[in-house]
Tab-separated table of C-alpha atoms in Angstrom:
chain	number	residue	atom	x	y	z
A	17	UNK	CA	1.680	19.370	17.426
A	18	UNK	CA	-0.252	17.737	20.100
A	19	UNK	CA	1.150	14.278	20.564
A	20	UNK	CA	-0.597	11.073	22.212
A	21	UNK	CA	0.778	9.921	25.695
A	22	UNK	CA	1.231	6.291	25.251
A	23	UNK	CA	1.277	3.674	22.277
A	24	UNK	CA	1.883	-0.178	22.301
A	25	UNK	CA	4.969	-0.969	20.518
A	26	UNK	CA	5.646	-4.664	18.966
A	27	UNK	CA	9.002	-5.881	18.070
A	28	UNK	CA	8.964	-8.881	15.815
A	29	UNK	CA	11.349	-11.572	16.375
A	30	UNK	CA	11.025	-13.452	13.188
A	31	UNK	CA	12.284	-16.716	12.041
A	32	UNK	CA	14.393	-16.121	8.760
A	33	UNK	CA	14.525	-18.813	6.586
A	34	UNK	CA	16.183	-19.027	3.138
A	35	UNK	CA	12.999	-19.229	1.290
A	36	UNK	CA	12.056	-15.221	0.435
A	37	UNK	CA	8.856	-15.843	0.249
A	38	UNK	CA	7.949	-17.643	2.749
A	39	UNK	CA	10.050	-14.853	5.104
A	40	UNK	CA	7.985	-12.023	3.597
A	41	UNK	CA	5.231	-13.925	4.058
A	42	UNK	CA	5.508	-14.931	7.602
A	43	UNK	CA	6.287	-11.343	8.263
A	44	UNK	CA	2.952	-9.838	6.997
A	45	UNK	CA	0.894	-12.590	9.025
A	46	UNK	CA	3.182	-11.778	12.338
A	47	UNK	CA	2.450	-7.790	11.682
A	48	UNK	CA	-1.152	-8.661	11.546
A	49	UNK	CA	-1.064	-10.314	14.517
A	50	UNK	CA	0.609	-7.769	16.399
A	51	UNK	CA	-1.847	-5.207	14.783
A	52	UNK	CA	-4.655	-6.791	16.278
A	53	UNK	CA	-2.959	-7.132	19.582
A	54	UNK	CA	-3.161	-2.755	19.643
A	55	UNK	CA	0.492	-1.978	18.485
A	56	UNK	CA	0.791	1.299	16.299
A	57	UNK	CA	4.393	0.510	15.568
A	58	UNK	CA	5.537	-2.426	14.655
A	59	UNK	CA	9.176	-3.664	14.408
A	60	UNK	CA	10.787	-6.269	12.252
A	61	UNK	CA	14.010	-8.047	12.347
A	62	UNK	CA	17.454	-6.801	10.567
A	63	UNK	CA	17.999	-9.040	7.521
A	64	UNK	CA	14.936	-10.065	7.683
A	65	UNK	CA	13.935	-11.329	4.314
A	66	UNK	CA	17.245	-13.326	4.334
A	67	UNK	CA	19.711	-15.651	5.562
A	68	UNK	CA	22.237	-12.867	7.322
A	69	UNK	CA	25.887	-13.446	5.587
A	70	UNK	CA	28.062	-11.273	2.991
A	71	UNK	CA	27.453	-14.883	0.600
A	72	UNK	CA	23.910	-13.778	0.779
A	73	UNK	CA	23.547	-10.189	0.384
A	74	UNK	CA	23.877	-9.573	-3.595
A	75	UNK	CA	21.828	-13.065	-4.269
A	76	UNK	CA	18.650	-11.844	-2.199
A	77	UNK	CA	19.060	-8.102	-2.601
A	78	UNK	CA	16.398	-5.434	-4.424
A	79	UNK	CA	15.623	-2.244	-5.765
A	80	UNK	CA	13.220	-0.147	-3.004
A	81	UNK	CA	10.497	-0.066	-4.593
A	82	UNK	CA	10.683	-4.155	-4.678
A	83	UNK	CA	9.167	-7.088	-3.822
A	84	UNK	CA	9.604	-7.009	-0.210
A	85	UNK	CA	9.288	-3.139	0.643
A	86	UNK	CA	6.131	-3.352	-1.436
A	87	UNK	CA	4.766	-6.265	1.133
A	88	UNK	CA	5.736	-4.024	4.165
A	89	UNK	CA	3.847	-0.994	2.118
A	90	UNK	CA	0.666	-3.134	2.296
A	91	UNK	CA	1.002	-4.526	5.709
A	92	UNK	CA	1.029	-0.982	6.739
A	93	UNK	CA	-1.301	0.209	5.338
A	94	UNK	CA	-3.624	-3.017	5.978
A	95	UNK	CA	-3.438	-3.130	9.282
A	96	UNK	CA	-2.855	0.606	10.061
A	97	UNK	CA	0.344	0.894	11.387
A	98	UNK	CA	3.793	2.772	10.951
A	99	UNK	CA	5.870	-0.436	10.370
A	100	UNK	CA	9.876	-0.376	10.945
A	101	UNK	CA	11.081	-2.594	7.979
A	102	UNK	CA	13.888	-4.446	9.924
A	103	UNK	CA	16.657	-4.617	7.225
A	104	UNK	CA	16.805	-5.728	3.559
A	105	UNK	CA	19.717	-6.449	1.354
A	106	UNK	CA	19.429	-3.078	-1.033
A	107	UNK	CA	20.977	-2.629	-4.556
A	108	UNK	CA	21.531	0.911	-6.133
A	109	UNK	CA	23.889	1.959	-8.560
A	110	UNK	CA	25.505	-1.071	-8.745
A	111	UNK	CA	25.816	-0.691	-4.699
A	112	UNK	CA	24.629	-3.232	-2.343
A	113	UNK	CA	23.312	-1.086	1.156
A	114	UNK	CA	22.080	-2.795	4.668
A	115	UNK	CA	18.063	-0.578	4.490
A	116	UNK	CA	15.531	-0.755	6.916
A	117	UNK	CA	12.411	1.187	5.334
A	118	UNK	CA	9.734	2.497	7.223
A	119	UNK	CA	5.674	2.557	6.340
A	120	UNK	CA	3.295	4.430	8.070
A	121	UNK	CA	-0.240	3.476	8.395
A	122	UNK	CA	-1.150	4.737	4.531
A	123	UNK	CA	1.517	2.214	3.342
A	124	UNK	CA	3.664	5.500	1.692
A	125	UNK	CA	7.798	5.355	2.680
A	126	UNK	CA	8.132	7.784	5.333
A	127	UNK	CA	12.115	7.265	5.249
A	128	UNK	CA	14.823	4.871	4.366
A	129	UNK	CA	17.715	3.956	6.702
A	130	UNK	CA	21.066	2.974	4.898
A	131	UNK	CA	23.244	1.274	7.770
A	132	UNK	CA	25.566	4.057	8.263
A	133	UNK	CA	28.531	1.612	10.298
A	134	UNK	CA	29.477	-1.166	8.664
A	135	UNK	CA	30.017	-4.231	10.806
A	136	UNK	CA	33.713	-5.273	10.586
A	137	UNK	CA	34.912	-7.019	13.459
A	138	UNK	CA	37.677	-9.671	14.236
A	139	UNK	CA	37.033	-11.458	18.167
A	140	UNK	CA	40.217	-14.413	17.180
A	141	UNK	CA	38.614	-17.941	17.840
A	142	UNK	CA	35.117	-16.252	18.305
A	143	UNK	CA	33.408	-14.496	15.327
A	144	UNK	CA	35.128	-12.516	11.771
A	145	UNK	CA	32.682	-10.492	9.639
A	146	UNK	CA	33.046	-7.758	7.153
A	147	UNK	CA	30.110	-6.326	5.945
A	148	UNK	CA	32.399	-4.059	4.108
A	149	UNK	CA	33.398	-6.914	1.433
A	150	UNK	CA	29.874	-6.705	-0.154
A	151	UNK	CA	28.001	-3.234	1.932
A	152	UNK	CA	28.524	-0.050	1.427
A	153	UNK	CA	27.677	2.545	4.111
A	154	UNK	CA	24.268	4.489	4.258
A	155	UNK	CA	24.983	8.563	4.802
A	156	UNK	CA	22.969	10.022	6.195
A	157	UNK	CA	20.608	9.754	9.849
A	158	UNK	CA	17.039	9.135	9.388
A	159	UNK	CA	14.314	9.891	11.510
A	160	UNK	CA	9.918	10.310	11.103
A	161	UNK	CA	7.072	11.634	12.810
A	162	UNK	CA	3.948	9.615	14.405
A	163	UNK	CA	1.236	11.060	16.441
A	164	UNK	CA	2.575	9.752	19.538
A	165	UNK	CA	6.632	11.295	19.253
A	166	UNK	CA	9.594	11.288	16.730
A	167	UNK	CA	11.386	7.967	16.242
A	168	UNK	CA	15.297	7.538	15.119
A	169	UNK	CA	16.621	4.823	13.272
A	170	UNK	CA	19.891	2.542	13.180
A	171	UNK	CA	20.799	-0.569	12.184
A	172	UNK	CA	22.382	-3.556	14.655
A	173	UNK	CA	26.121	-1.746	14.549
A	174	UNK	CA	24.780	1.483	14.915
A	175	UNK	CA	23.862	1.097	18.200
A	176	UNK	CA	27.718	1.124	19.348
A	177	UNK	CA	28.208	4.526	18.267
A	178	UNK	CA	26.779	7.018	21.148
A	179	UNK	CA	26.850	10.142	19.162
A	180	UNK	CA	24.469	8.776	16.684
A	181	UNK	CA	21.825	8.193	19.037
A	182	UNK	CA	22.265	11.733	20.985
A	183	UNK	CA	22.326	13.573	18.132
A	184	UNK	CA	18.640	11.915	17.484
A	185	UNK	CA	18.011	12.935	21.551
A	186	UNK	CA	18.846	16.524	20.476
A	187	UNK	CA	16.476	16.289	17.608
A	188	UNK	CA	13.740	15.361	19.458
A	189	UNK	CA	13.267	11.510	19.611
A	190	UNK	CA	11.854	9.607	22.141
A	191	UNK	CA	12.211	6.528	20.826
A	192	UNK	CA	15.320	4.805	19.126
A	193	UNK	CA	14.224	2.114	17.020
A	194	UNK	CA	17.212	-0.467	15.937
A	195	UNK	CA	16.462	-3.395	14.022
A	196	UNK	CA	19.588	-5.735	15.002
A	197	UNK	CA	21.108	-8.696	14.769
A	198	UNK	CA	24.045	-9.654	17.300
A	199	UNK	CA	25.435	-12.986	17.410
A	200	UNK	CA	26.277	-15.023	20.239
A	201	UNK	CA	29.634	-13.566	21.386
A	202	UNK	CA	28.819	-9.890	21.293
A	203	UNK	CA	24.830	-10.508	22.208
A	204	UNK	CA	25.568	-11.982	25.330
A	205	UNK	CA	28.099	-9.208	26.026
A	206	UNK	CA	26.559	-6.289	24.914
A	207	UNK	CA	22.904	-6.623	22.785
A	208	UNK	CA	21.373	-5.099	26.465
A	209	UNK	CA	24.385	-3.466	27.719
A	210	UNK	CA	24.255	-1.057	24.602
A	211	UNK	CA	20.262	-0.373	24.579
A	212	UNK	CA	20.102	0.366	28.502
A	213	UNK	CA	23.435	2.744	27.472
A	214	UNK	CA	21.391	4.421	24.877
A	215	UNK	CA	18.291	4.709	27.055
A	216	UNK	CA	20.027	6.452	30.211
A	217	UNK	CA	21.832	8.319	28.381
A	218	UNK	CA	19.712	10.368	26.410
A	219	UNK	CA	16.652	9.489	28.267
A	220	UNK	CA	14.521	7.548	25.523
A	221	UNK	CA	12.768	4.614	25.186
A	222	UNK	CA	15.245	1.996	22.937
A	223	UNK	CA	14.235	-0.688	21.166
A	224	UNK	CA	16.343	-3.264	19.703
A	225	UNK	CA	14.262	-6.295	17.258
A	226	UNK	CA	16.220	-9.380	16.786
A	227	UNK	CA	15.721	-12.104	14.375
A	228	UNK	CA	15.054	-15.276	16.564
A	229	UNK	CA	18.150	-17.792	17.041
A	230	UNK	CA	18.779	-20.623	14.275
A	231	UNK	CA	21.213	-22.662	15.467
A	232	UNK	CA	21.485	-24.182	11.986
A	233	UNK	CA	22.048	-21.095	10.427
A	234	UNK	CA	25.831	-19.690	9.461
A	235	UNK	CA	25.523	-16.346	11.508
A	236	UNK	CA	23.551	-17.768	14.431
A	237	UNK	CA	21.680	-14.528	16.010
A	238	UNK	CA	21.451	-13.940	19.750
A	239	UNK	CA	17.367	-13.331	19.876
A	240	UNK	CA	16.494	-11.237	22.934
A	241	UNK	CA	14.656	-8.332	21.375
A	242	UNK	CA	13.717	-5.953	23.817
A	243	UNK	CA	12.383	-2.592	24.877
A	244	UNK	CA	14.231	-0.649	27.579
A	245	UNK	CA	12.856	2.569	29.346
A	246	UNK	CA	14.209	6.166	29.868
A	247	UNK	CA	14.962	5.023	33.431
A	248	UNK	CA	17.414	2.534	31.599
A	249	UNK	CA	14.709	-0.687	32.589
A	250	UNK	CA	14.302	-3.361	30.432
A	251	UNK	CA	10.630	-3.463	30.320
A	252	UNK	CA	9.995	-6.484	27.609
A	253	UNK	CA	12.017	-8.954	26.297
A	254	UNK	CA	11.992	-12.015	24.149
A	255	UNK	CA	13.675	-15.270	24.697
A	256	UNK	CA	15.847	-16.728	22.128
A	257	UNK	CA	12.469	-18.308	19.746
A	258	UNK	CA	10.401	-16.813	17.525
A	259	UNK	CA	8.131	-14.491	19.558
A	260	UNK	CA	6.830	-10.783	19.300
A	261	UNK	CA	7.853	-8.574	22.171
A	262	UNK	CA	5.136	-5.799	23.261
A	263	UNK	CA	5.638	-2.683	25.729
A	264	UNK	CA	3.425	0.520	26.128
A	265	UNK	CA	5.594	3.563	25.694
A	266	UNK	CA	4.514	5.882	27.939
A	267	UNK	CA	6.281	9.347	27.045
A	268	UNK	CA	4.613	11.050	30.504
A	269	UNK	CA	6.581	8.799	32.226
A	270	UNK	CA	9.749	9.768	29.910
A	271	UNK	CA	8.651	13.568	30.738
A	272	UNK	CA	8.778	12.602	34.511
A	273	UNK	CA	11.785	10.994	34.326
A	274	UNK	CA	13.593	14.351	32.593
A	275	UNK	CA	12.392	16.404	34.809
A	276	UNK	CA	13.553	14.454	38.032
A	277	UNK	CA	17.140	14.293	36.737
A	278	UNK	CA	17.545	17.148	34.143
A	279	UNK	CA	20.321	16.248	32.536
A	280	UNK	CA	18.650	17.649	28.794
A	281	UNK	CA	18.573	21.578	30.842
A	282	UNK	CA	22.196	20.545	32.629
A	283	UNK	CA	24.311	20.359	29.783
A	284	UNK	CA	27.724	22.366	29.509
A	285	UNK	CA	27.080	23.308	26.127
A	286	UNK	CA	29.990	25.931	26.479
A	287	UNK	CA	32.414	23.087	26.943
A	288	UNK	CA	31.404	20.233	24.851
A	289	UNK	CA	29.221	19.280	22.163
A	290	UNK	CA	27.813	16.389	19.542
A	291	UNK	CA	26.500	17.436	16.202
A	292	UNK	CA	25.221	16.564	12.892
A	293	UNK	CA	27.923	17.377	10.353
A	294	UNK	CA	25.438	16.926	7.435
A	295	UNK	CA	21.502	17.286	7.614
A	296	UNK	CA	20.169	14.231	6.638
């Protein structure tokens, strides 16, 4: 269908405390906020309803339908907006999942993102986590619709793994959305590296929402949310506090830029490809 030309995007670099409440609630008021300053879609934070750690996972998790997903429902819908639910701590089945929901601007779930790479890492001397010990991995890739393009969805880790984020490019995104939350070995390393990777690559606009940095907390985040352009730019980006990021996607521009360096029309499909092994 016809699609808009440009939208105001907000990425929400919340403070997460270990109160629930007062995280969901902090979250509607920011959304609000970011509503009335013209974004259409709104990010939040991964883990963003709790402290980020495999001690907390099963303690603050929930069914979807819950508490929280039902505040992002009503935020939504409230102010109007298709809302990127960062990340909550999901139980299933006995399972506990890494879920970032998404609202659109009638407050119904358009989709549900189950981190689909876990983060396990070892850096000696610098920073051990297994997600793995508590998480189990999402399967399958999850994009939706607005008026203004298609969006695609991962989760902090994701973001590492290329193929994810082309196969989205082939689909028709042109915007990655990846609620995220780096730490300060990798973030300082890679948090931009990997977005401005993502964004040349497959010529899209990425957007990575971090929670903001507690240096009192036991997984201190890196902050630094930001929006980079098809042209690999960052074109917003938040300090280390808690802030919200805004940037006007303009997907003429990303139409320009795809036509000045075709690389979408140059592929040697007869030599190489990336696909989808199951349709999510």
């Amino acid at each position: 269908g016809l699609h808009l030309a440009k939208f105001r995007l907000a990425l929400v670099q919340l403070h997460v405390s270990k109160i629930k409440a007062d995280n969901l609630g902090r979250a509607q008021k920011i959304v609000k906020e970011a509503a009335g300053q013209g974004a259409k879609v709104v990010v939040l934070p991964e883990c963003f309803n709790s402290p980020y750690g495999t001690g907390f996972f099963a303690e603050y998790a929930e069914k979807i339908p819950g508490e929280s997903t039902q505040v992002l429902s009503e935020a939504a819908k409230e102010c109007g907006v298709y809302l990127v639910g960062g990340s909550i701590p999901e139980e299933d089945g006995g399972k506990l999942y890494n879920t970032c929901s998404i609202f659109g601007p009638d407050g119904k779930l358009l989709v549900k993102h189950r981190k689909i790479h876990l983060f396990d890492v070892d850096v000696p001397g610098k920073i051990r986590f297994q997600e793995s010990e508590t998480l189990s991995p999402g399967n399958s890739l999850s994009m939706f619709e607005t008026p203004f393009c298609k969006v695609g969805v991962g989760i902090c880790y994701d973001i590492r793994f290329a193929e994810l984020a082309q196969i989205y490019a082939k689909k028709g995104c042109q915007l990655l959305v990846y609620p995220g939350a780096f730490n300060m070995t990798t973030g300082p390393a890679h948090w931009e590296l990997l977005q401005r990777g993502r964004a040349v690559d497959n010529q899209v606009y990425v957007a990575a929402a971090s929670p903001a940095r507690d240096e009192s907390a036991s997984y201190v985040a890196w902050g630094h949310s930001s929006v980079v352009s098809p042209w690999g730019e960052v074109i917003a980006k938040a300090g280390p506090e808690e802030s919200v990021v805004y940037a006007d996607i303009d997907l003429q521009y990303l139409a320009d830029m795809r036509q000045q360096i075709p690389i979408t029309t140059q592929r040697r499909n007869d030599l190489y490809s990336v696909n989808s092994v199951q349709e999510g």
